[in-house]
N, CA, C and O atoms as a Tripos MOL2 file, in Angstrom:
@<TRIPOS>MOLECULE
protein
  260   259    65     0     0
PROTEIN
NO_CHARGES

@<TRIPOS>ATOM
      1 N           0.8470   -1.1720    0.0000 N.3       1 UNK1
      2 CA          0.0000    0.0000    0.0000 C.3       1 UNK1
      3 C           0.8980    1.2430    0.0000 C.2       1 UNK1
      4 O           1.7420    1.5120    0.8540 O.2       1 UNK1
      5 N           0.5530    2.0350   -1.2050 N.am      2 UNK2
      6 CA          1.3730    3.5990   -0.7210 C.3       2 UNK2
      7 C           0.6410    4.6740    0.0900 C.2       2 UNK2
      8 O          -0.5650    4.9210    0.0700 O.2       2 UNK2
      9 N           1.5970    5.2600    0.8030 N.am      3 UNK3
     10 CA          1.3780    5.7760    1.5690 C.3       3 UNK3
     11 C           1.2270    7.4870    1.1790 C.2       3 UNK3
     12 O           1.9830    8.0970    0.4230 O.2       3 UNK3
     13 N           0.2090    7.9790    1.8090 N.am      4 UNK4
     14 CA         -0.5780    9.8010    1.3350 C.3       4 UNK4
     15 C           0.0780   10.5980    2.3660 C.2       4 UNK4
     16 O           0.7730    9.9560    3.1530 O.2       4 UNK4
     17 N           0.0140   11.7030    2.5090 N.am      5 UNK5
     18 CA          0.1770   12.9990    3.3950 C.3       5 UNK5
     19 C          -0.6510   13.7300    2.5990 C.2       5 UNK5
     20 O          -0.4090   13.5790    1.4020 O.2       5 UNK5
     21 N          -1.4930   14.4280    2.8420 N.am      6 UNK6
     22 CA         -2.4070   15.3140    3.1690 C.3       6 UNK6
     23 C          -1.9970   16.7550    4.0610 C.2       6 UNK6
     24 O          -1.7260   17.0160    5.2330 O.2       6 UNK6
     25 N          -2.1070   17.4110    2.9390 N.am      7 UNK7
     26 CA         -1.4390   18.8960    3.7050 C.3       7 UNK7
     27 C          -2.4550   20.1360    3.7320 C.2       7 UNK7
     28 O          -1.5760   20.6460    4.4280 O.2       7 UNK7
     29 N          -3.0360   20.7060    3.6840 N.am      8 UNK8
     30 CA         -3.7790   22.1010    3.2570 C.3       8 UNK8
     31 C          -4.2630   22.9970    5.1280 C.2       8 UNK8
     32 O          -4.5190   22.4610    6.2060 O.2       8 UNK8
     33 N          -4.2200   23.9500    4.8720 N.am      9 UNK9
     34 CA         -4.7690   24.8560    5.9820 C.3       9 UNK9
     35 C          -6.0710   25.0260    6.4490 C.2       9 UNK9
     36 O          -6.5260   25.5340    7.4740 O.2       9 UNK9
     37 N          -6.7580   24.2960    5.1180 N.am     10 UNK10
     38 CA         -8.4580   24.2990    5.5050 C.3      10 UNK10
     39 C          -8.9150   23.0730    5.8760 C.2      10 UNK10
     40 O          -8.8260   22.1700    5.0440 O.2      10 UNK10
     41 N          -9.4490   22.8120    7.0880 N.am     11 UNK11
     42 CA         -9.8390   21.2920    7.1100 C.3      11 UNK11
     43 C         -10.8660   20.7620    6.1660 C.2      11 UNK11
     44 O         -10.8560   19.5780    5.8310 O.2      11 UNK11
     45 N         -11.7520   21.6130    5.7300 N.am     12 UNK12
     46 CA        -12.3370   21.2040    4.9470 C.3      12 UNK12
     47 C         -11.9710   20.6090    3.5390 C.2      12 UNK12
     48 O         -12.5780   19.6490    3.0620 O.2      12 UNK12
     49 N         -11.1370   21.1260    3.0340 N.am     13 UNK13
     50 CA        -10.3900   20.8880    1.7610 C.3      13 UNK13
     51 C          -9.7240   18.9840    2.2500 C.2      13 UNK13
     52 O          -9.9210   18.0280    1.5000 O.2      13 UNK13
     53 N          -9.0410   18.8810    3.4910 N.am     14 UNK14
     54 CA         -8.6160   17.7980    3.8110 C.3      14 UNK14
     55 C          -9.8290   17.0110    4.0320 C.2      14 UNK14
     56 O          -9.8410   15.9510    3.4070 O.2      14 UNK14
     57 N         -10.4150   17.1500    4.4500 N.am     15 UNK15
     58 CA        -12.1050   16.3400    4.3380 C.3      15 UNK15
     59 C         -12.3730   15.8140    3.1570 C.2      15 UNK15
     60 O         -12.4680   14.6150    2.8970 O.2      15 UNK15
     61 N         -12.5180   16.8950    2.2980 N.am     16 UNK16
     62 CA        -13.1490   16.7190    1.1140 C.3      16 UNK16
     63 C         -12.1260   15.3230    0.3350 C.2      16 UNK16
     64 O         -12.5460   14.3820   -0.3380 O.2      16 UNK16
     65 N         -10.7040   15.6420    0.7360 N.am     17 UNK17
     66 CA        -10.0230   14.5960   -0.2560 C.3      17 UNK17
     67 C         -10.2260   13.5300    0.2330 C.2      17 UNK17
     68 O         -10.8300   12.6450   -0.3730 O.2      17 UNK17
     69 N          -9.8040   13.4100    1.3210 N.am     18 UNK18
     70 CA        -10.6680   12.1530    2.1800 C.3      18 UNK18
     71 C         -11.4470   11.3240    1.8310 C.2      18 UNK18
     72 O         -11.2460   10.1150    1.7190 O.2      18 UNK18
     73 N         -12.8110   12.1670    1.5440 N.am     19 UNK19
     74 CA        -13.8590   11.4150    1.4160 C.3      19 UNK19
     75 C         -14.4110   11.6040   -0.4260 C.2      19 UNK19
     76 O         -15.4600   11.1810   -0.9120 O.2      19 UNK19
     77 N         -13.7350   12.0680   -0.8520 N.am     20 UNK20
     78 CA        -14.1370   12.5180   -2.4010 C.3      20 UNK20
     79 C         -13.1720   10.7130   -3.2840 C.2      20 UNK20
     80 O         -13.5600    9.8160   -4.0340 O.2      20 UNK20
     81 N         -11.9760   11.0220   -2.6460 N.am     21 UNK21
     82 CA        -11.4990    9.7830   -3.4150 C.3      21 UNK21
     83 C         -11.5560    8.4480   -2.8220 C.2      21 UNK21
     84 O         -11.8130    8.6190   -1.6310 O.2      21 UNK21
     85 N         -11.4370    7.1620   -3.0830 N.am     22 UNK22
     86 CA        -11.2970    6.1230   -2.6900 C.3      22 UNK22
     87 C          -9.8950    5.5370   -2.3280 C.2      22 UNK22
     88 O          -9.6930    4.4880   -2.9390 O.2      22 UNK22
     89 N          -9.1300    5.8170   -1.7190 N.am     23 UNK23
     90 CA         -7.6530    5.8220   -1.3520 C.3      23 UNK23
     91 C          -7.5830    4.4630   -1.6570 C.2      23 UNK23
     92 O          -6.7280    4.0090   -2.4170 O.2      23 UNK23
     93 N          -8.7410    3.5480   -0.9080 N.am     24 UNK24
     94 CA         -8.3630    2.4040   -0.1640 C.3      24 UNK24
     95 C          -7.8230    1.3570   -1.8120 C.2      24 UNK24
     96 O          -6.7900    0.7160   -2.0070 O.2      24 UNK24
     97 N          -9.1560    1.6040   -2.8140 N.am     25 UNK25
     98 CA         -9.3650    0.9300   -4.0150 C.3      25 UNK25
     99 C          -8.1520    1.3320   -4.9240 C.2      25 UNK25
    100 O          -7.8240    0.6420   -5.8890 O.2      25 UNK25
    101 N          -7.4030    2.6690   -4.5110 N.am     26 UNK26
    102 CA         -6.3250    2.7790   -5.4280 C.3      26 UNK26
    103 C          -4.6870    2.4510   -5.0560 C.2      26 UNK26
    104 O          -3.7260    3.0230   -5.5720 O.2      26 UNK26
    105 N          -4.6400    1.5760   -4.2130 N.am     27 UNK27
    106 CA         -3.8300    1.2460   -3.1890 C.3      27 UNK27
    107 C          -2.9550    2.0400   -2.3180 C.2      27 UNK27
    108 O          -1.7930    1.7260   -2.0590 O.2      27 UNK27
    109 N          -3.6750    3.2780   -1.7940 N.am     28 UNK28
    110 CA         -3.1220    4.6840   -1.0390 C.3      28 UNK28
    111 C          -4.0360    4.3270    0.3640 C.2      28 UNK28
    112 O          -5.1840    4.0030    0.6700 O.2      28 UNK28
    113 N          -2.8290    4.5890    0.9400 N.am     29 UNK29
    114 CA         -3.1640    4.5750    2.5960 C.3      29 UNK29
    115 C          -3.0420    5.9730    3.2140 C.2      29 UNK29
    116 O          -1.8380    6.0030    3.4690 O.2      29 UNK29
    117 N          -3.5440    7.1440    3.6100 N.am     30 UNK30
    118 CA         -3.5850    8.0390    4.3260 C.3      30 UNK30
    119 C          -3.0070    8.2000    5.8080 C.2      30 UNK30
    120 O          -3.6970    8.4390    6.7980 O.2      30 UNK30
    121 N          -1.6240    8.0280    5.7890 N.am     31 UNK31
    122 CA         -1.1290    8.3020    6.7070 C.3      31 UNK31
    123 C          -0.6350    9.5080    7.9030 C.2      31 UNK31
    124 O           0.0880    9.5480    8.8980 O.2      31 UNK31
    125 N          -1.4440   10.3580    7.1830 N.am     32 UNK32
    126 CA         -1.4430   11.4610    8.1740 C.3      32 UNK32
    127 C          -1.7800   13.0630    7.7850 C.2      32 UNK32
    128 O          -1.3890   13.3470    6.6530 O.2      32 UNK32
    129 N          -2.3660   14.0500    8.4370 N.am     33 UNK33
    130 CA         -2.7500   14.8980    7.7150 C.3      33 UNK33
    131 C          -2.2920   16.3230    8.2610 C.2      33 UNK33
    132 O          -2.6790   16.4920    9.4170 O.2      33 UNK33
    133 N          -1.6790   17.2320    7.8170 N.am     34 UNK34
    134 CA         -1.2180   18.4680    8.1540 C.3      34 UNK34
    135 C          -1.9430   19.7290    8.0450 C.2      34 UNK34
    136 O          -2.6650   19.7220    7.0480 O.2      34 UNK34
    137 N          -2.0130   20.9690    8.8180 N.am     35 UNK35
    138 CA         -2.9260   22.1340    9.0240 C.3      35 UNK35
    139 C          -1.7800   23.5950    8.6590 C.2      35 UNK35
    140 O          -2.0730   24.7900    8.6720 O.2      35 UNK35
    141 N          -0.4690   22.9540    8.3590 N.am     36 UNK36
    142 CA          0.4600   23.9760    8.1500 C.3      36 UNK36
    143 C           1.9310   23.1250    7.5690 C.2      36 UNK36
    144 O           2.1490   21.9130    7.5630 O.2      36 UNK36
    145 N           2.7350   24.1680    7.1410 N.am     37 UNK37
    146 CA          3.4760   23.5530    6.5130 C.3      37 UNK37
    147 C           5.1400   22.8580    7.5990 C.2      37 UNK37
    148 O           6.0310   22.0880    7.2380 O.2      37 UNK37
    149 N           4.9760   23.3980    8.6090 N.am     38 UNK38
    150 CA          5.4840   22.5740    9.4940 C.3      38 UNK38
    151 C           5.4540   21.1620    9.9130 C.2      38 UNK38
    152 O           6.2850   20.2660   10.0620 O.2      38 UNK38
    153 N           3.8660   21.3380   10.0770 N.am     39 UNK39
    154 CA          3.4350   19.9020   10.5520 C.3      39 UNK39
    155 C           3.6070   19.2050    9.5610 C.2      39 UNK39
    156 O           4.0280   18.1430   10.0210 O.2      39 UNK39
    157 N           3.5430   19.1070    8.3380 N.am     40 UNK40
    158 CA          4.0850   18.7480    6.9580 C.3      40 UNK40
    159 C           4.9880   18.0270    6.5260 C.2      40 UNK40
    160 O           5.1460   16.9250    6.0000 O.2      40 UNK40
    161 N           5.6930   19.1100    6.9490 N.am     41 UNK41
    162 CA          7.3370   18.6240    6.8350 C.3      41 UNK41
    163 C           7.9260   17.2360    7.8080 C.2      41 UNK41
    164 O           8.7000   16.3270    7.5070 O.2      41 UNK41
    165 N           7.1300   17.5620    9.1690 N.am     42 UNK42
    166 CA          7.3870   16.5170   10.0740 C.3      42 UNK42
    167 C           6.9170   15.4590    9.9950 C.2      42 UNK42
    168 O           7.4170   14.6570   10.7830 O.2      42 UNK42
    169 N           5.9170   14.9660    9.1860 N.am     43 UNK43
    170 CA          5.2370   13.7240    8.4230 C.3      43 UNK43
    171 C           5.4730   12.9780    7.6570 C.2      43 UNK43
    172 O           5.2820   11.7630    7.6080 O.2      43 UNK43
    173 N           6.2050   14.1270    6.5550 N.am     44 UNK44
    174 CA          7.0860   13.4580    5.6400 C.3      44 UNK44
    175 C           7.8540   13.0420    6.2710 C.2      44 UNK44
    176 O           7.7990   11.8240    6.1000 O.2      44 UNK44
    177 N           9.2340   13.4690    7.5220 N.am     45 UNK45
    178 CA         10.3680   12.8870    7.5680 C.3      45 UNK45
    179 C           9.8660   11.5360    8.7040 C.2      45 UNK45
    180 O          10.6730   10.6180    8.8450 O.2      45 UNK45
    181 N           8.5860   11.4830    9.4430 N.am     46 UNK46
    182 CA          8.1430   10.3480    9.9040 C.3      46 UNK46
    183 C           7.4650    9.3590    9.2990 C.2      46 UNK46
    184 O           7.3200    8.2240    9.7510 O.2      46 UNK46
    185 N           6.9990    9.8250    8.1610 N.am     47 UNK47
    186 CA          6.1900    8.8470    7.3690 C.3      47 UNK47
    187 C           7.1400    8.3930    6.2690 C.2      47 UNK47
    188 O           7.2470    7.1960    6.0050 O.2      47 UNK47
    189 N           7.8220    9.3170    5.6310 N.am     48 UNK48
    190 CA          8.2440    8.9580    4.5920 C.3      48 UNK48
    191 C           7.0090    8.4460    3.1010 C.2      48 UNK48
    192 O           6.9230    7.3630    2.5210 O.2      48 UNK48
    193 N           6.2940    9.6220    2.9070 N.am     49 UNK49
    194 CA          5.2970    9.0320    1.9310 C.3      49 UNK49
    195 C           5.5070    8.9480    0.9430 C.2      49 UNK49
    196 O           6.3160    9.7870    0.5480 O.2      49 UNK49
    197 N           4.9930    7.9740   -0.0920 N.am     50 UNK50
    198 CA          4.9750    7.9990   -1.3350 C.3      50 UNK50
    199 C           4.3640    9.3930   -1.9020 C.2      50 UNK50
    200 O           4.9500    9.9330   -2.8410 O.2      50 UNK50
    201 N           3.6200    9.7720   -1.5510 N.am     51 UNK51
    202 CA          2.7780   10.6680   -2.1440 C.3      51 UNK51
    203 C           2.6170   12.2570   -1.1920 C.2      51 UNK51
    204 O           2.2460   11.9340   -0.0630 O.2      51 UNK51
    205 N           2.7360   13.4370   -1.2630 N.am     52 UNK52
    206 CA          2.3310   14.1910   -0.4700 C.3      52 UNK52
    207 C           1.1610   15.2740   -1.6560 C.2      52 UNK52
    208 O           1.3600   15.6380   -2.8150 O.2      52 UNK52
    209 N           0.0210   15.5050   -0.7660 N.am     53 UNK53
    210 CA         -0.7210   16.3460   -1.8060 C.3      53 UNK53
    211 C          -0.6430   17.6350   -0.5220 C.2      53 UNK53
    212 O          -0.7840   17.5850    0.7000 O.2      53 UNK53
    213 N          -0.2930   18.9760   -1.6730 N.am     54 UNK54
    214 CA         -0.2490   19.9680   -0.1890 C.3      54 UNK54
    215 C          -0.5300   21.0450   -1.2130 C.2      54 UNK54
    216 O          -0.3450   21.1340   -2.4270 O.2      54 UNK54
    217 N          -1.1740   22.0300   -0.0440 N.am     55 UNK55
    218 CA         -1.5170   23.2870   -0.5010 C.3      55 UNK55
    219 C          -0.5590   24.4560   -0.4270 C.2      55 UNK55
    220 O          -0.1500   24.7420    0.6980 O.2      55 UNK55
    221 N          -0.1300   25.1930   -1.4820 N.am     56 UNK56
    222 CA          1.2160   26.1670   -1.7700 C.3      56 UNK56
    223 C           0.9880   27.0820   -0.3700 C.2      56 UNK56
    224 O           1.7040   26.7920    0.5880 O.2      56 UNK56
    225 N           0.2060   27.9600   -0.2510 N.am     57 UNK57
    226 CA          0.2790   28.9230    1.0210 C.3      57 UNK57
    227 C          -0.5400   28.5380    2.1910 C.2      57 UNK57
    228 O          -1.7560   28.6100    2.3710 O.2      57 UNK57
    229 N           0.6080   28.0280    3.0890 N.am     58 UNK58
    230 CA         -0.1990   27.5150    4.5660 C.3      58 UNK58
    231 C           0.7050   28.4470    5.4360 C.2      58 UNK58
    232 O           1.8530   28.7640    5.1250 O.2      58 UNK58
    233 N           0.0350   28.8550    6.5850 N.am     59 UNK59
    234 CA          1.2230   29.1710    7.5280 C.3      59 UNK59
    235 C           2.2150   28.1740    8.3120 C.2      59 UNK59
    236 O           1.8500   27.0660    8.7060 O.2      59 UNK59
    237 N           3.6510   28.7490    8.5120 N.am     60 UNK60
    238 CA          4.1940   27.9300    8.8230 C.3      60 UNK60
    239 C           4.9750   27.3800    7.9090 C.2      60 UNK60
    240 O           5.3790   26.2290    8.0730 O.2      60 UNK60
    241 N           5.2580   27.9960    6.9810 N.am     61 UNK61
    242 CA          5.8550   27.1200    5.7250 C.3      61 UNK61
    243 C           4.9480   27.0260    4.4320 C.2      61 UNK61
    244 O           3.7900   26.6980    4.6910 O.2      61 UNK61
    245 N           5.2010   27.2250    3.2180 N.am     62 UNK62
    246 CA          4.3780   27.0000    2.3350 C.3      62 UNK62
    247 C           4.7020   25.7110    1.8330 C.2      62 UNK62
    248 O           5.6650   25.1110    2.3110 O.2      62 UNK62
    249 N           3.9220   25.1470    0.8070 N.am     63 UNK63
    250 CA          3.9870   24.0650   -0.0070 C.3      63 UNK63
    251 C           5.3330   23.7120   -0.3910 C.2      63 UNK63
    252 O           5.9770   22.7130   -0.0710 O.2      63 UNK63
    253 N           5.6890   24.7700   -1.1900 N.am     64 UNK64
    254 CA          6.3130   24.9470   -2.0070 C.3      64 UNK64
    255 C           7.7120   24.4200   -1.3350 C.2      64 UNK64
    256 O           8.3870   23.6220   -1.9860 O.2      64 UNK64
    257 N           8.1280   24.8220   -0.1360 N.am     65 UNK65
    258 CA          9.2190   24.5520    1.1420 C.3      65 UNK65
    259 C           9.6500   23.3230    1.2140 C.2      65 UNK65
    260 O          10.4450   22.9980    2.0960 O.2      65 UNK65
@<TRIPOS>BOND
     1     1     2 1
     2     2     3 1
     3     3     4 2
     4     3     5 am
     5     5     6 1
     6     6     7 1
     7     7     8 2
     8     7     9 am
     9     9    10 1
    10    10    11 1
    11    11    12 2
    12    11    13 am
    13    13    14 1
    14    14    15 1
    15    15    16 2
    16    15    17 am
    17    17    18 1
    18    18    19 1
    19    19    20 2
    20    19    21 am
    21    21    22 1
    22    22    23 1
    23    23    24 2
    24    23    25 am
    25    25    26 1
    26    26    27 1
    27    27    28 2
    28    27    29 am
    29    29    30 1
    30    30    31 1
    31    31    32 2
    32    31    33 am
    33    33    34 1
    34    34    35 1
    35    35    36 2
    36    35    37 am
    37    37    38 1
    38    38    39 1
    39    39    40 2
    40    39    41 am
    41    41    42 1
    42    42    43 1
    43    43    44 2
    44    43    45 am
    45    45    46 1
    46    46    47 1
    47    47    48 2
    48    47    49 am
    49    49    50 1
    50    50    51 1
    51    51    52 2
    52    51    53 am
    53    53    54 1
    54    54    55 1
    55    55    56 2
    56    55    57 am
    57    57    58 1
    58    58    59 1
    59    59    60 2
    60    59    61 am
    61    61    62 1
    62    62    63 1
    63    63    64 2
    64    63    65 am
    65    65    66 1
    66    66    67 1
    67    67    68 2
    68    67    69 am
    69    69    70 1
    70    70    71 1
    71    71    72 2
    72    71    73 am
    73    73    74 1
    74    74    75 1
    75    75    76 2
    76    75    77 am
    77    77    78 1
    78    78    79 1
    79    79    80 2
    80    79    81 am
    81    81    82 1
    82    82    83 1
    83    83    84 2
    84    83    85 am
    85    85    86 1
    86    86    87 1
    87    87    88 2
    88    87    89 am
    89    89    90 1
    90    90    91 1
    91    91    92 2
    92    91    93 am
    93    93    94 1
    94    94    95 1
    95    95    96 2
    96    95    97 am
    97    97    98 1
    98    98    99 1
    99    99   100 2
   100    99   101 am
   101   101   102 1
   102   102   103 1
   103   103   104 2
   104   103   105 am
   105   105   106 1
   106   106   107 1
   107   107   108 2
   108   107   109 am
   109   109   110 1
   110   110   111 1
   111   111   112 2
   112   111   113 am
   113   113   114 1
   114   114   115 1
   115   115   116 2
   116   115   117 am
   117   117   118 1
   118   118   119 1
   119   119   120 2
   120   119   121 am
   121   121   122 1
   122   122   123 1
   123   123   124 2
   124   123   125 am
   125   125   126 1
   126   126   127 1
   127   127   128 2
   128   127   129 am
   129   129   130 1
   130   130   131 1
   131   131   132 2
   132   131   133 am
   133   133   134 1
   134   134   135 1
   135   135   136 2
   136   135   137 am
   137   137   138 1
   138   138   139 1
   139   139   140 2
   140   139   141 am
   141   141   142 1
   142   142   143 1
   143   143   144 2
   144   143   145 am
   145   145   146 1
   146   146   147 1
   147   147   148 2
   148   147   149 am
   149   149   150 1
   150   150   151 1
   151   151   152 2
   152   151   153 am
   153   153   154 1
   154   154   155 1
   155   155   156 2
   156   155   157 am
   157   157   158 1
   158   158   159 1
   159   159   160 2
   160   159   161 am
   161   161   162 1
   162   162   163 1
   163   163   164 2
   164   163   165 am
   165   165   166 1
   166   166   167 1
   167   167   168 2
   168   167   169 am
   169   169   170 1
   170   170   171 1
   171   171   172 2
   172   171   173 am
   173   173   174 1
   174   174   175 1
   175   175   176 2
   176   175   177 am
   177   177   178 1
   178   178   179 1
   179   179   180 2
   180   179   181 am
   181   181   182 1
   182   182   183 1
   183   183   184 2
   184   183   185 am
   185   185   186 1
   186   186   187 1
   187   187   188 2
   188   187   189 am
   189   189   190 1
   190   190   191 1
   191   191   192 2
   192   191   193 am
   193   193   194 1
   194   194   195 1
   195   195   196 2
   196   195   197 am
   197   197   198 1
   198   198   199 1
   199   199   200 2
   200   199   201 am
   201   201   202 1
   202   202   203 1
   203   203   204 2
   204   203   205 am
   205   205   206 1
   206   206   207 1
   207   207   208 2
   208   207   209 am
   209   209   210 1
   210   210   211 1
   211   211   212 2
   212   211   213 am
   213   213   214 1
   214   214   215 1
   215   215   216 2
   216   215   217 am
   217   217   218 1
   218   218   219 1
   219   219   220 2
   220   219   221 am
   221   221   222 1
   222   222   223 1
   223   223   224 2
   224   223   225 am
   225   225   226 1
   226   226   227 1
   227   227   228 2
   228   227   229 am
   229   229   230 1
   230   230   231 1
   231   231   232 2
   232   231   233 am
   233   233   234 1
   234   234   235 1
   235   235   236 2
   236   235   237 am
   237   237   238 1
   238   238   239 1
   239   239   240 2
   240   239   241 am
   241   241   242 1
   242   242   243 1
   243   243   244 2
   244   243   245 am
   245   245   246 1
   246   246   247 1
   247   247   248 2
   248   247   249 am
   249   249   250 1
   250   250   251 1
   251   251   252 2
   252   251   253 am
   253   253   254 1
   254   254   255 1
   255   255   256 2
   256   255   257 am
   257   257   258 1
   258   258   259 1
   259   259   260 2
@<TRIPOS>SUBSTRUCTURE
     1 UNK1         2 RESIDUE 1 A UNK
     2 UNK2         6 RESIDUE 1 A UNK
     3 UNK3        10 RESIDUE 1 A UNK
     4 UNK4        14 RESIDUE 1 A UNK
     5 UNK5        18 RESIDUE 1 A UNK
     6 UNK6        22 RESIDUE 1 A UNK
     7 UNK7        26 RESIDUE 1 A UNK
     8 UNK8        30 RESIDUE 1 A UNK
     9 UNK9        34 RESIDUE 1 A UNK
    10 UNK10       38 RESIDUE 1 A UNK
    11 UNK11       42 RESIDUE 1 A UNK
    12 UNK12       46 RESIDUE 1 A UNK
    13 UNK13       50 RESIDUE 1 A UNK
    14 UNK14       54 RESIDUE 1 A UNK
    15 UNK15       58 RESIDUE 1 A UNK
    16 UNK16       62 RESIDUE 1 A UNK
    17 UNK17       66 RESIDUE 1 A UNK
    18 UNK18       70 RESIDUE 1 A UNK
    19 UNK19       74 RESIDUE 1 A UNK
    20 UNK20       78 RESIDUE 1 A UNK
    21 UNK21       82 RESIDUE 1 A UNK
    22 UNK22       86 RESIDUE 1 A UNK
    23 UNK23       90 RESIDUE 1 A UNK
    24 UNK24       94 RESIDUE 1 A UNK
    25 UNK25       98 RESIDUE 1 A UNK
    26 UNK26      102 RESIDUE 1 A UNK
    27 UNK27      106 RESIDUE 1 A UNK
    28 UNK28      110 RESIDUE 1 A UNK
    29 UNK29      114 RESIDUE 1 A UNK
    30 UNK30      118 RESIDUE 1 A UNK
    31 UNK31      122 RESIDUE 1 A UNK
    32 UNK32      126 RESIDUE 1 A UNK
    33 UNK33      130 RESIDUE 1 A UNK
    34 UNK34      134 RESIDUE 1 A UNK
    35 UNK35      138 RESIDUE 1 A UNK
    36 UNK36      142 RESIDUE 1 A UNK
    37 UNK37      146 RESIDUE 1 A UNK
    38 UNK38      150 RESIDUE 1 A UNK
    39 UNK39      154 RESIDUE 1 A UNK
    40 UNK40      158 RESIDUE 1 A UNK
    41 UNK41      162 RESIDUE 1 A UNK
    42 UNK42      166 RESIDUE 1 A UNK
    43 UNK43      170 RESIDUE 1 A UNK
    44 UNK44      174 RESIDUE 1 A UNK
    45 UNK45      178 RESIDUE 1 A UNK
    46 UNK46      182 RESIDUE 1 A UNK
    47 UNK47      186 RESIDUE 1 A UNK
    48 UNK48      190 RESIDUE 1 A UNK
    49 UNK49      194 RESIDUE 1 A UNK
    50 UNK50      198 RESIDUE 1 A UNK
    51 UNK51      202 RESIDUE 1 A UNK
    52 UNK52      206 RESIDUE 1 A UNK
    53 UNK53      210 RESIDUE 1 A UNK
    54 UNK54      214 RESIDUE 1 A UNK
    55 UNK55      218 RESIDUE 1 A UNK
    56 UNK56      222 RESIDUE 1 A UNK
    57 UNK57      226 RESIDUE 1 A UNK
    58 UNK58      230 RESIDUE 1 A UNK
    59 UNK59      234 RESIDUE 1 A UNK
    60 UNK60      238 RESIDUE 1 A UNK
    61 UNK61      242 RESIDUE 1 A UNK
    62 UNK62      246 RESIDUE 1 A UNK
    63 UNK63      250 RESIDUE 1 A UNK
    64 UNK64      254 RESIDUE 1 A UNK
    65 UNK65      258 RESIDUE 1 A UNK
């Protein structure tokens, strides 16, 4: 299973991906989800994900970082 990070400042936006895609059926596991680009960063270097989807301007660090 590969593994997601989930990044954006709006929880809703992280909701929405959540529940909009089927992670499970595309073999993506959601391992953790960030509210800034700090917390972000620290996910990646604990998770190590295959995948990070993140939003460019969060406080705390942007995307882009």
């Amino acid at each position: 299973m590969l593994k997601v990070v989930l990044a954006d400042d709006e929880n809703k936006i992280i909701l929405l991906l959540q529940k909009l895609i089927d992670w499970k059926q595309l073999g993506y596991e959601i391992v953790g989800t960030a509210n800034d680009g700090l917390r972000a960063l620290e996910l990646v270097g604990q998770q190590q994900p295959h995948l990070l989807i993140t939003d460019v301007q969060m406080p705390r660090g942007s995307g882009n970082e």
